PDB file of C-alpha atoms and ligand atoms in Angstrom:
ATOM      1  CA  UNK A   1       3.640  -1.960 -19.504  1.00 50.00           C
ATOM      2  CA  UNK A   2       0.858   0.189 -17.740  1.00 68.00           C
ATOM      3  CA  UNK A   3      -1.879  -1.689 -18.865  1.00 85.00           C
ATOM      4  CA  UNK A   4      -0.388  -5.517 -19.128  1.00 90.00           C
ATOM      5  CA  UNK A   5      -3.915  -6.615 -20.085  1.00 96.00           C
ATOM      6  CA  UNK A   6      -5.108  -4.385 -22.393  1.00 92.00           C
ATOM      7  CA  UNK A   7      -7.306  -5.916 -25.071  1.00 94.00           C
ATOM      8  CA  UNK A   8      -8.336  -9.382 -23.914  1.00 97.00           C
ATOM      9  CA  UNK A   9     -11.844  -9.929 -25.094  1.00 98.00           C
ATOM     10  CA  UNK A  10     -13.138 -11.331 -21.350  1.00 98.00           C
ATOM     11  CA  UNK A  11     -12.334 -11.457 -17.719  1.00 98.00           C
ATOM     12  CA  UNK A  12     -12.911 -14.550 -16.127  1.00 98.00           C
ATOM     13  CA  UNK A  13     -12.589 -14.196 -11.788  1.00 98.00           C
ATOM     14  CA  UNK A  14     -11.900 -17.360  -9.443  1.00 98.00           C
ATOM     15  CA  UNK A  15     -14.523 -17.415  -6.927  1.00 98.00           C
ATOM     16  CA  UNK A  16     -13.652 -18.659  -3.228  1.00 97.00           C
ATOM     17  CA  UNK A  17     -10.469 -16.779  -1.730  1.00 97.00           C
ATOM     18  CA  UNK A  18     -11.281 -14.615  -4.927  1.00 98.00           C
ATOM     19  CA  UNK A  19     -14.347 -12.557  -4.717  1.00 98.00           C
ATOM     20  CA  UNK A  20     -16.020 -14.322  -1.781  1.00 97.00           C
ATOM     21  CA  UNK A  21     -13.811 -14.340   1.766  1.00 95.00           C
ATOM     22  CA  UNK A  22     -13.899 -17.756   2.620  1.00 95.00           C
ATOM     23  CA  UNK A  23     -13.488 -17.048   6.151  1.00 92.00           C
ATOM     24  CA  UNK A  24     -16.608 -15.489   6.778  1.00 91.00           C
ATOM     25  CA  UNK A  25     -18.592 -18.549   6.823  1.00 91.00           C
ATOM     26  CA  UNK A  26     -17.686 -18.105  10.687  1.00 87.00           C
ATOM     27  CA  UNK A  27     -19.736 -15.352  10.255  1.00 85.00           C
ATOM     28  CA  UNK A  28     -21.942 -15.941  13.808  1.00 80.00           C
ATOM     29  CA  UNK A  29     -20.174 -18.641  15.006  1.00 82.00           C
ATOM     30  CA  UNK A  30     -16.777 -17.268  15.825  1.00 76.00           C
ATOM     31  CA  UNK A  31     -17.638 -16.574  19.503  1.00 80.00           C
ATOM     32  CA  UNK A  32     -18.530 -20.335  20.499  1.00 85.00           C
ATOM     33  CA  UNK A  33     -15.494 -21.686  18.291  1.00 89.00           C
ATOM     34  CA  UNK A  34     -13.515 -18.827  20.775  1.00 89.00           C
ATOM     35  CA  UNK A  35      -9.520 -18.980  20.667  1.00 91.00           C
ATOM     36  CA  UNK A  36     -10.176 -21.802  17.759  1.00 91.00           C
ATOM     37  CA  UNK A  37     -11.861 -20.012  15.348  1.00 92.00           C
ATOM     38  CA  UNK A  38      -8.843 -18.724  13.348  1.00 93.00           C
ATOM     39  CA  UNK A  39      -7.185 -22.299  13.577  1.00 95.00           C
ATOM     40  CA  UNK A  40     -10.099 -24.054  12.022  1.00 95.00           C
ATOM     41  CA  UNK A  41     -11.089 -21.760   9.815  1.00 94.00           C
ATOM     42  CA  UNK A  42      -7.637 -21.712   7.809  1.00 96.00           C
ATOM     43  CA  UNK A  43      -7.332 -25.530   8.480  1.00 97.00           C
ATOM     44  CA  UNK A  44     -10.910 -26.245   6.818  1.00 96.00           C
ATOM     45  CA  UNK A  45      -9.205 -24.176   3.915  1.00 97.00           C
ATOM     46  CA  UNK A  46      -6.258 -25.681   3.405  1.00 98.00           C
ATOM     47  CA  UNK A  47      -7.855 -29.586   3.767  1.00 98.00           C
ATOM     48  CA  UNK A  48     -10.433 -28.399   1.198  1.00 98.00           C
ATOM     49  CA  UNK A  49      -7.694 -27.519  -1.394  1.00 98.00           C
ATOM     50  CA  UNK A  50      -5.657 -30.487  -0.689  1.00 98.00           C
ATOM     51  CA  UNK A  51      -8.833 -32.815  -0.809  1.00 98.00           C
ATOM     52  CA  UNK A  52      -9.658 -31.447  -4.058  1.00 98.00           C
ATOM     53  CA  UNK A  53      -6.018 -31.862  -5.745  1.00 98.00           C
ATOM     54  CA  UNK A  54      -6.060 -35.227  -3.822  1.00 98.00           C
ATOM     55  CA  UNK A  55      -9.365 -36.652  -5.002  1.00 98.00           C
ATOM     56  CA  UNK A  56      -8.141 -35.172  -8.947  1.00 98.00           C
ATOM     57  CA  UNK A  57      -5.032 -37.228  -8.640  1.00 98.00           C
ATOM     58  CA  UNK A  58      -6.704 -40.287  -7.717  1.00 98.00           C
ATOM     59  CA  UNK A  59      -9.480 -40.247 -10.304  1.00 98.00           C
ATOM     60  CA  UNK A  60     -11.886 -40.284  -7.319  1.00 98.00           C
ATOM     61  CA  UNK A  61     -14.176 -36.645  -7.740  1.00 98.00           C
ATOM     62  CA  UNK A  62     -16.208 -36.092  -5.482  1.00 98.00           C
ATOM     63  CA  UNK A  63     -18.212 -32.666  -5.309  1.00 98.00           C
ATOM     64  CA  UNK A  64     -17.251 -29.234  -3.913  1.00 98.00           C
ATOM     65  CA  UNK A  65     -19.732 -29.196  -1.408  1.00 98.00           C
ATOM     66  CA  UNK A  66     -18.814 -32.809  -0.296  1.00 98.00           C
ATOM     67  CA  UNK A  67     -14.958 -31.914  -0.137  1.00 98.00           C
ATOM     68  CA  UNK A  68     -15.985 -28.850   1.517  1.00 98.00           C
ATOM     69  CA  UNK A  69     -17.829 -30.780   4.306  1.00 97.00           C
ATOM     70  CA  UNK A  70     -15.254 -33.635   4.904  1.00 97.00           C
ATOM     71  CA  UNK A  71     -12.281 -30.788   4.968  1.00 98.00           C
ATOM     72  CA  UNK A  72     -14.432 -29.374   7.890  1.00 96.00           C
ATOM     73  CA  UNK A  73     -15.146 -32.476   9.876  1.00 96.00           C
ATOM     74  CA  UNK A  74     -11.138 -32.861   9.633  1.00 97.00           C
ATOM     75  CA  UNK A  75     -10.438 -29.396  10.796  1.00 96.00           C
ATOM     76  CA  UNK A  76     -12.959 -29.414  13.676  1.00 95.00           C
ATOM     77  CA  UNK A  77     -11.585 -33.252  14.832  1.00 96.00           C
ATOM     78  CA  UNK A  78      -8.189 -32.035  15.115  1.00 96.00           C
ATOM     79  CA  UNK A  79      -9.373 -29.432  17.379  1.00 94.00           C
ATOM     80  CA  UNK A  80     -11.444 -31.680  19.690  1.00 93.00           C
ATOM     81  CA  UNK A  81     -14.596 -30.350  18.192  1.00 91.00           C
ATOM     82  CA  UNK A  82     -15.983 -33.709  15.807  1.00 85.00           C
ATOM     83  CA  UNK A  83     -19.679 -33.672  17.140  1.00 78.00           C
ATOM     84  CA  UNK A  84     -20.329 -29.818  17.327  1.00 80.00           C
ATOM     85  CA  UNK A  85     -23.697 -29.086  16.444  1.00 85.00           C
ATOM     86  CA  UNK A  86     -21.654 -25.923  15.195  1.00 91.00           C
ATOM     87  CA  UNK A  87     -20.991 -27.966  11.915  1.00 93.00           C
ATOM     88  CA  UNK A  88     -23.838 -27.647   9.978  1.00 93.00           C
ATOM     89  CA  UNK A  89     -24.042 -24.067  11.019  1.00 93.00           C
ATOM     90  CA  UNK A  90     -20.796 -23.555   9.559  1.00 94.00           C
ATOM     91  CA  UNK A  91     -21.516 -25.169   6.382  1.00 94.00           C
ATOM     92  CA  UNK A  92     -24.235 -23.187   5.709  1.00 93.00           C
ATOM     93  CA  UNK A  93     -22.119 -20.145   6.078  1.00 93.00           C
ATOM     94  CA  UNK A  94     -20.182 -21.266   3.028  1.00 91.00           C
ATOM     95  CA  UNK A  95     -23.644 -20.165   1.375  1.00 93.00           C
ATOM     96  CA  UNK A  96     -23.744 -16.733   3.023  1.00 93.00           C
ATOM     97  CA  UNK A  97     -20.181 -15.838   2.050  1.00 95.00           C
ATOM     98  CA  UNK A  98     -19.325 -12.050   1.954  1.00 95.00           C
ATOM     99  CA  UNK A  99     -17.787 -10.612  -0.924  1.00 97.00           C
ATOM    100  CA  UNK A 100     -14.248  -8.550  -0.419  1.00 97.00           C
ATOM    101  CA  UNK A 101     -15.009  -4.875   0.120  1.00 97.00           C
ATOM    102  CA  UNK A 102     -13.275  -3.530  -3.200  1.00 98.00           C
ATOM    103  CA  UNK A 103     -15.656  -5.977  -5.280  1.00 98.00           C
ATOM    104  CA  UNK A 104     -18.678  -4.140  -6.310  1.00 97.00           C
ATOM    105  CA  UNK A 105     -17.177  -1.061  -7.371  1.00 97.00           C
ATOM    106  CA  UNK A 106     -14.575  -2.724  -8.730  1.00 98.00           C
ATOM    107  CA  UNK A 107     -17.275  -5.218 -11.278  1.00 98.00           C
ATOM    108  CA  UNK A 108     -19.017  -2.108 -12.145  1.00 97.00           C
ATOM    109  CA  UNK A 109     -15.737  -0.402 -13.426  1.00 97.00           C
ATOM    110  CA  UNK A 110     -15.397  -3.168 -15.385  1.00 97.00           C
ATOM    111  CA  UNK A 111     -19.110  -3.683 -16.288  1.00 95.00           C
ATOM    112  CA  UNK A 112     -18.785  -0.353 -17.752  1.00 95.00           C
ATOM    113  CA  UNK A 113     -16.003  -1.533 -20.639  1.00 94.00           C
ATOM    114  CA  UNK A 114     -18.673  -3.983 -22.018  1.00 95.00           C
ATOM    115  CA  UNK A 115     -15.881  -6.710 -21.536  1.00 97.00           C
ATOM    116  CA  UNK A 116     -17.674 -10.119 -20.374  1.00 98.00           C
ATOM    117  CA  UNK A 117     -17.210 -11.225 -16.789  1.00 98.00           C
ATOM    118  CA  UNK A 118     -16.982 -14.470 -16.204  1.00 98.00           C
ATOM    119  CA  UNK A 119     -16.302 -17.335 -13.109  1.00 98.00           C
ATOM    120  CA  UNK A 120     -14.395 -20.538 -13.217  1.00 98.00           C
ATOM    121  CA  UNK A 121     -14.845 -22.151 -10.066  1.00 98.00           C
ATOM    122  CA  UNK A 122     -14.243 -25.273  -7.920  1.00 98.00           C
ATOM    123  CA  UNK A 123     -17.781 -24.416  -6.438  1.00 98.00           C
ATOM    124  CA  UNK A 124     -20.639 -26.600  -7.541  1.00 98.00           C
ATOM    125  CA  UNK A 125     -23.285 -24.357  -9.419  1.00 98.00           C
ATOM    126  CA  UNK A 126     -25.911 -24.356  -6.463  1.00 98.00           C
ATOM    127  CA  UNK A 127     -23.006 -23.578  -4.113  1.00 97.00           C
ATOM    128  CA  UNK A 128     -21.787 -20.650  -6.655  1.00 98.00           C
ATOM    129  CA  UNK A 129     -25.622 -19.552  -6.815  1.00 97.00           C
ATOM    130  CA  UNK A 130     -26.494 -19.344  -3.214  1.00 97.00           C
ATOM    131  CA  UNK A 131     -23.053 -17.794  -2.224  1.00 96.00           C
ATOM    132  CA  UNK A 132     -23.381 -15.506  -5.519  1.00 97.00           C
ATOM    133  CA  UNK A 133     -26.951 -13.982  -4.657  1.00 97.00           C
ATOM    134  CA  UNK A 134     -25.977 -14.002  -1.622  1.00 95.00           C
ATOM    135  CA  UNK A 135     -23.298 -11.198  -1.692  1.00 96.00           C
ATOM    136  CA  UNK A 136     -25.284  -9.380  -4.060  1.00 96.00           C
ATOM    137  CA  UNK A 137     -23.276 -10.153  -7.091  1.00 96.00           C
ATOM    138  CA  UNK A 138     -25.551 -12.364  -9.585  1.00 93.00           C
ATOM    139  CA  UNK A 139     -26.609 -11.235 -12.499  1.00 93.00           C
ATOM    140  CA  UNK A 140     -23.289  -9.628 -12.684  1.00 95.00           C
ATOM    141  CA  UNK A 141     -21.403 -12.279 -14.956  1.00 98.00           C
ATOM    142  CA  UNK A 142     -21.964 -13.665 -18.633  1.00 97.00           C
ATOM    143  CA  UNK A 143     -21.081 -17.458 -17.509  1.00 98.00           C
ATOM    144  CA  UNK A 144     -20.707 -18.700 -14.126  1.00 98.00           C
ATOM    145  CA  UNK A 145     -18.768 -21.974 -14.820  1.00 98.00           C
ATOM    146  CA  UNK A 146     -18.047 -24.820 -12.291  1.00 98.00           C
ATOM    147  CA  UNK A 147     -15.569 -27.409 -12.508  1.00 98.00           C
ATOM    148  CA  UNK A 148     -18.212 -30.133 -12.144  1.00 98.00           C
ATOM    149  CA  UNK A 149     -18.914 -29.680 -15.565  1.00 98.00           C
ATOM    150  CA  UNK A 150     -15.318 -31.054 -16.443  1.00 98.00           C
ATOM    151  CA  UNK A 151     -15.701 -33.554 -13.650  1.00 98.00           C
ATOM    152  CA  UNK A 152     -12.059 -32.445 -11.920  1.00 98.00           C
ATOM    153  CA  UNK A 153     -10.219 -29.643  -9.890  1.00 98.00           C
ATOM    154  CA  UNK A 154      -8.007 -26.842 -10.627  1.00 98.00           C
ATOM    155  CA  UNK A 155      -5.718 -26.882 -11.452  1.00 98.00           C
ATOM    156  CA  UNK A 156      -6.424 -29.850 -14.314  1.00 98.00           C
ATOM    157  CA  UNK A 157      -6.420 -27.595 -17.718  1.00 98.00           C
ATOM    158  CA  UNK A 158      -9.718 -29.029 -18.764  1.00 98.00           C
ATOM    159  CA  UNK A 159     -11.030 -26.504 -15.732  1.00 98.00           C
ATOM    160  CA  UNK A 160      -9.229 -23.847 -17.972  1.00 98.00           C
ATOM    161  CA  UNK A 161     -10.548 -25.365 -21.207  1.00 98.00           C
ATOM    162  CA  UNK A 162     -14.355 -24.987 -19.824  1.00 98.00           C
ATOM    163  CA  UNK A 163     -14.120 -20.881 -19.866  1.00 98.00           C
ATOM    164  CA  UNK A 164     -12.917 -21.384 -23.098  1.00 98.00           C
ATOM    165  CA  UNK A 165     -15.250 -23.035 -24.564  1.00 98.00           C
ATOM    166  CA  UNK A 166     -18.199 -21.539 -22.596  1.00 98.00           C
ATOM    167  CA  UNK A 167     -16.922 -17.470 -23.757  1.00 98.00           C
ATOM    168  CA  UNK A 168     -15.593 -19.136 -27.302  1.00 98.00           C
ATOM    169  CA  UNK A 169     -12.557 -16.723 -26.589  1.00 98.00           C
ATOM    170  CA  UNK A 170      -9.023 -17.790 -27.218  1.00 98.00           C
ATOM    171  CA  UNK A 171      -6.670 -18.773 -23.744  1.00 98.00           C
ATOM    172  CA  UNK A 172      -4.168 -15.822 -24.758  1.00 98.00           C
ATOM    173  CA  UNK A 173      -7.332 -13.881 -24.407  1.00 98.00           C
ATOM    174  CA  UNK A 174      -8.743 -14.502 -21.033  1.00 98.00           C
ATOM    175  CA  UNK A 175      -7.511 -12.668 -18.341  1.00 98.00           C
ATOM    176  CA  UNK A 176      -7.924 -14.564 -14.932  1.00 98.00           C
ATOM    177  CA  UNK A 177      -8.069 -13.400 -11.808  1.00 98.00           C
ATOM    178  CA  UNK A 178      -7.018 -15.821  -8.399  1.00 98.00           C
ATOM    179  CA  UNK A 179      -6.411 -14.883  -5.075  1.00 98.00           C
ATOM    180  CA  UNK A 180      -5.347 -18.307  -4.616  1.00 98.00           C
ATOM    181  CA  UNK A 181      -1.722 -18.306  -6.528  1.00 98.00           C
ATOM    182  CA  UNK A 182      -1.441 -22.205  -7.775  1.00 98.00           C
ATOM    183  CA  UNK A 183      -4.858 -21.106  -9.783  1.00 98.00           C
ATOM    184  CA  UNK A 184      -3.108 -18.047 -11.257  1.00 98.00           C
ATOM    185  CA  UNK A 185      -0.569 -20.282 -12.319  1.00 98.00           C
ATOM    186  CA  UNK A 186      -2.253 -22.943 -13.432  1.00 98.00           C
ATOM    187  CA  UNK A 187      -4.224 -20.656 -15.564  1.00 98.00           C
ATOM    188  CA  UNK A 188      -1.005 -19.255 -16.929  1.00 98.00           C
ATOM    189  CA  UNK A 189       0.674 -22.423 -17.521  1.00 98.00           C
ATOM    190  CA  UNK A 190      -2.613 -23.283 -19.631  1.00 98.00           C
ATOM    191  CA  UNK A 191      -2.237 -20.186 -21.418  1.00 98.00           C
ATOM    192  CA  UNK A 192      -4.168 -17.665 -19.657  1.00 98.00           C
ATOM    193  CA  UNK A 193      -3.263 -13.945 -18.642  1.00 98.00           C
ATOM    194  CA  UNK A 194      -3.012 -14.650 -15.225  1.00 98.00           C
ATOM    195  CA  UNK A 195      -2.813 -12.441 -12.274  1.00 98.00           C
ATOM    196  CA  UNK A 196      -2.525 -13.121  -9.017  1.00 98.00           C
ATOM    197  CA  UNK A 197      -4.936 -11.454  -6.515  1.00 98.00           C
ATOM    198  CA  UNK A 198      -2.056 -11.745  -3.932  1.00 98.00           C
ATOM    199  CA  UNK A 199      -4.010 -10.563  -0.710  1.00 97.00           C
ATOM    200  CA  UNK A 200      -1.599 -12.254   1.983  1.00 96.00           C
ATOM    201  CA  UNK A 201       1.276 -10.385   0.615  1.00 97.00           C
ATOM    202  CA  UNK A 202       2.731 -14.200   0.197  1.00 98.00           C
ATOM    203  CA  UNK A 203       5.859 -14.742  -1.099  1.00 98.00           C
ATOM    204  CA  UNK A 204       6.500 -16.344  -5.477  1.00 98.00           C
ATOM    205  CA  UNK A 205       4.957 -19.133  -5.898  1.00 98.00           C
ATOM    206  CA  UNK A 206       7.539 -21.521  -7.721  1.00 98.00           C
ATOM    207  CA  UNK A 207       5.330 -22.704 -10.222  1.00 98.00           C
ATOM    208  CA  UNK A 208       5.066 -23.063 -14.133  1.00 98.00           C
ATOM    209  CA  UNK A 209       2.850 -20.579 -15.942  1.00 98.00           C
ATOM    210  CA  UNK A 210       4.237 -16.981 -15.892  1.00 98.00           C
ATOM    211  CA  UNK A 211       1.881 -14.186 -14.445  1.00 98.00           C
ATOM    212  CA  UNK A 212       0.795 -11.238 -16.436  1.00 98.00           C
ATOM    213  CA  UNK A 213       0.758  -8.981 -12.755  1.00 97.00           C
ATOM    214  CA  UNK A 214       0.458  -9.306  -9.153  1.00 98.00           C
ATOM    215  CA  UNK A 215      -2.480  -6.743  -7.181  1.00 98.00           C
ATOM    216  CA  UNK A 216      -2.605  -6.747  -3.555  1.00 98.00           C
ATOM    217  CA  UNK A 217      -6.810  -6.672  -4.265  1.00 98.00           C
ATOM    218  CA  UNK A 218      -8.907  -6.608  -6.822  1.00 98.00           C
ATOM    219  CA  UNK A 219      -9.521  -2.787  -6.655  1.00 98.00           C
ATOM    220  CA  UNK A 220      -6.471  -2.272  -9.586  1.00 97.00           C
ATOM    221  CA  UNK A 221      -8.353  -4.493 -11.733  1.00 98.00           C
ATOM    222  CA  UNK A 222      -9.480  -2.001 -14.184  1.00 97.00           C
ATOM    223  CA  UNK A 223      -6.298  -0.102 -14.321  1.00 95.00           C
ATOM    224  CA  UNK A 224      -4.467  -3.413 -15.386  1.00 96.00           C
ATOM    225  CA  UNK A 225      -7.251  -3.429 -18.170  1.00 95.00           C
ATOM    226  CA  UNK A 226      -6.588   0.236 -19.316  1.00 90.00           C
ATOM    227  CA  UNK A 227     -10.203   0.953 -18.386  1.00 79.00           C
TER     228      UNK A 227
HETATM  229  C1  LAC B 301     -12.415 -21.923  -6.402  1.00 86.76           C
HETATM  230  C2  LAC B 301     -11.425 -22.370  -5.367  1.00 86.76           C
HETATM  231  C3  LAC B 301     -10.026 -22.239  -5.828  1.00 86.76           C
HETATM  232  O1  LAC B 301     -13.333 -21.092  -6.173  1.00 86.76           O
HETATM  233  O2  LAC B 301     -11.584 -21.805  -4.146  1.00 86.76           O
HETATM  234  O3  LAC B 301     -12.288 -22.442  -7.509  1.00 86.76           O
END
């Protein structure tokens, strides 16, 4: 199919990883974390997922920006680095996020159609706020959602349930967009029409949900659309 999501009635974009590079919340600070930077950066990452599936499975939520804080005091003590006055420097860089190159152009393709845009995030709203205005992109979407309205993480499918009910568009009628690929499944597997913003060139996730597409970025958004 040339344009496998051709009429859905919204398009509803993951966040962090998504639109916003995570990784330049070292923005500033990558010189003093020297050889480490890389390391902790993908570490703090990868704890802050895990934290959040962790804390879901154990009934104990906790908010984004507190996950996101203890996933970075984890990554910088396995590094050596626990009382760097770097931390809350890095922190607020999760505020200051930059968003991928393709993205402007790419929302006001879409902008164009009259389809709504939409988020669905982890983030907690004043983190999605900050980090939104930030990179110049509020004002740009019909509903910003956060999970803490649902009270747990992706990929739970009340998270998917909340954009939903918040557009008041049918699941077989979303299209979502993740960079990170569990979301793009878990967003399928709820019912979604899911692709996967693949931008590590990683390898199939073997997961339930099947994806509507792959794109290596977000720049053949609107083709996928038929816009
Ligand atoms: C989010 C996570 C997946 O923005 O980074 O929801």
């Amino acid at each position: 199919v040339s344009a496998p999501l051709a009429g859905v009635r919204a398009v509803v974009f993951d966040a962090f990883g998504t639109l916003l590079d995570v990784h330049s919340a070292l923005a500033g600070c990558g010189g003093e974390l020297g050889a480490a930077a890389g390391p902790v950066s993908r570490l703090w990452r990868s704890k802050q997922l895990e934290y959040s599936w962790l804390r879901a499975l154990m009934g104990h939520h906790a908010d984004f920006w507190q996950v996101t804080g203890e996933a970075l005091d984890y990554a910088l003590a396995s590094h050596g680095l626990a009382a760097t006055p770097l931390r809350d420097r890095l922190m607020a860089g999760y505020r200051r996020l930059a968003a991928f190159p393709e993205v402007p152009d790419m929302l006001g393709r879409l902008r164009a159609t009259g389809l709504p845009l939409a988020i669905l995030s982890n983030g907690t709203p004043a983190m999605l706020a900050a980090a939104l205005t930030h990179a110049g992109l509020d004002g740009q979407f019909a509903a910003v959602c956060s999970i803490e309205a649902a009270g747990v993480y992706k990929p739970h499918p009340a998270v998917y349930q909340l954009a939903v009910d918040r557009l008041g568009v049918a699941a077989a009628d979303l299209a979502f967009l993740s960079a990170n690929g569990w979301d793009a499944h878990g967003a399928a597997a709820f019912g979604c029409r899911a692709v996967w913003v693949n931008r590590a060139d990683a390898p199939a996730e073997r997961l339930p949900g099947a994806l509507a597409a792959s794109l290596p970025d977000l720049a053949g958004l609107p083709a996928l659309l038929g816009a």
